[in-house]
Structures are given as C-alpha cells and as structure tokens.
C-alpha cells in the first residue's frame, strides 16, 4: 500500500486541527491519489498534541470530525473520516547544549533540552526512538557544523539519521555534511518542519517521502520505522519554499 509521509511535523497553539488536518490530506493528494497519509510529530517542549489525541480516544471524542483510535503496540493513533485516514506518530524535538535540534521519532518519551547532543542521541536510542539530526537555518555552519561532522563520524546509520526540510529554499545549496552522511550510509529523511506562524499549518504534508508499507496500521508503523533507518529513498514529493517566502517567514519569526 502506498503512503505519503511527512517526517517533520510541529503542531503549535496557533494551529487549528480542522484546518491543518483537512489541508494536510489535500496537500498529500497533490503527490498522487489513493495513498494514505502519515504525520510524524516532532513536538517541542511545552507542546503535546499527541497526548491530547490520546485523551480524545479515552473519552471517545471526535477531533474536527475525525474519529480516533490507538494503533496497538505502537506510539501512534489513526484518524478516520469518510474514506480518508491519517496515521499520527508520536515524536519530540529536543534542543541540545550546542544549540542543535535533535528529533526523537516514534516515541512518547520526553527528553530534557540543554543536554549534550550525543547524550540526547543515546537517550533516544535507549528509549527505542529514532534519532534524527534535521537541517536548520544556520545550524549546520561554523562551530555547530563541526559538531554535526563529529557526530556523523562518531555514530552509525543504525542509530542515527539526518533530515532535510522543505523550508530550505529551492536555490539554497545542500550543506557539506549531507554528502558526508550519504557516503557514510546515513539515511536522509524529508518533511515540512512548519513554523509557529498561523499560515504555516497549511504547509503540513505538502512535502515528504513516499513509501510502500503494509495496509495494517500496526505493521505499517513498525515497517516505516525500520525503513527510515535502513532504506535510503530519493522518492520524495512536494515543493520547497521560495527564497522570498523564506526571508519573509524569518522576518516574521523575529
């Protein structure tokens, strides 16, 4: 079964579930109809959309017209509405002492910000999560760029992945560490990384990865995790932001 997967999804308080869930489905369908949608959450400290979804399961409450149920044996839920479905997988974003972002996918565990980057990677693996170093504006340059290079030398592809985002403008060159990572066998994930701007909720699932996975949700989540570590894929979909949009969003954030 074909799946469209956005591997880098934030849900901020300025977002509205009815808007971003329906828009995410429409965005995903631009890459082809008939695929199921998967959103991998990367929630920052102070945000917990995933547990609010679990609370809705416990109280049998709909979310913007979507029914929700737990996916057995997985840190994930499935939302259904008519003939549409969305698998949402728990995950966190952690900020290290060196100012780097580390994603902890496939886990409900919370991790403290401010630790050494390698310690965070180790903790994510200890909790059976998937540790990912995502590209970030200015964070793969200079001193922090050297830290990324050292981390790629110190770890192995079975315990770490890297990630690109659609928020890196189309004309923006890849960082040198991407080549280093590929040569060392690290997988590169792809997703949107929406910003804490109200309009950015409409970008969710406008970019991501295409995977063939089992139709059973439990098996699909388990197989997806294995593939994101071990199966390199250039089968991505979606578009990058323009340089103009990138600059405008950065100014709005500041």
Coordinates of N, CA and C in Angstrom, one line a residue, residues 195 197 199-200 242-254:
X195 N 6.5 26.2 10.7 CA 7.0 27.2 11.7 C 5.8 27.7 12.6
X197 N 3.9 30.0 12.9 CA 3.1 31.0 12.2 C 1.8 30.5 11.8
X199 N -0.2 30.7 9.3 CA -0.4 30.3 8.0 C 0.4 29.0 7.7
X200 N 1.4 28.7 8.5 CA 2.3 27.6 8.2 C 1.6 26.3 8.4
X242 N 10.0 29.3 -1.6 CA 10.8 30.2 -2.4 C 11.7 31.0 -1.4
X243 N 12.7 31.6 -2.0 CA 13.7 32.4 -1.2 C 12.9 33.6 -0.6
X244 N 12.0 34.1 -1.4 CA 11.2 35.3 -0.9 C 10.3 34.8 0.3
X245 N 9.7 33.7 0.2 CA 8.9 33.2 1.4 C 9.8 32.9 2.6
X246 N 10.9 32.3 2.3 CA 11.9 32.0 3.4 C 12.3 33.3 4.1
X247 N 12.6 34.3 3.4 CA 13.1 35.6 4.1 C 11.9 36.2 4.8
X248 N 10.7 36.2 4.2 CA 9.5 36.8 4.9 C 9.2 36.1 6.2
X249 N 9.3 34.7 6.1 CA 9.0 34.0 7.4 C 10.0 34.2 8.4
X250 N 11.3 34.3 8.1 CA 12.3 34.5 9.1 C 12.1 35.9 9.7
X251 N 11.7 36.9 8.9 CA 11.5 38.2 9.5 C 10.3 38.2 10.4
X252 N 9.2 37.4 10.1 CA 8.0 37.3 10.9 C 8.4 36.6 12.2
X253 N 9.2 35.7 12.2 CA 9.6 35.0 13.4 C 10.4 35.9 14.4
X254 N 11.1 36.9 13.8 CA 11.9 37.8 14.6 C 11.2 39.1 15.0

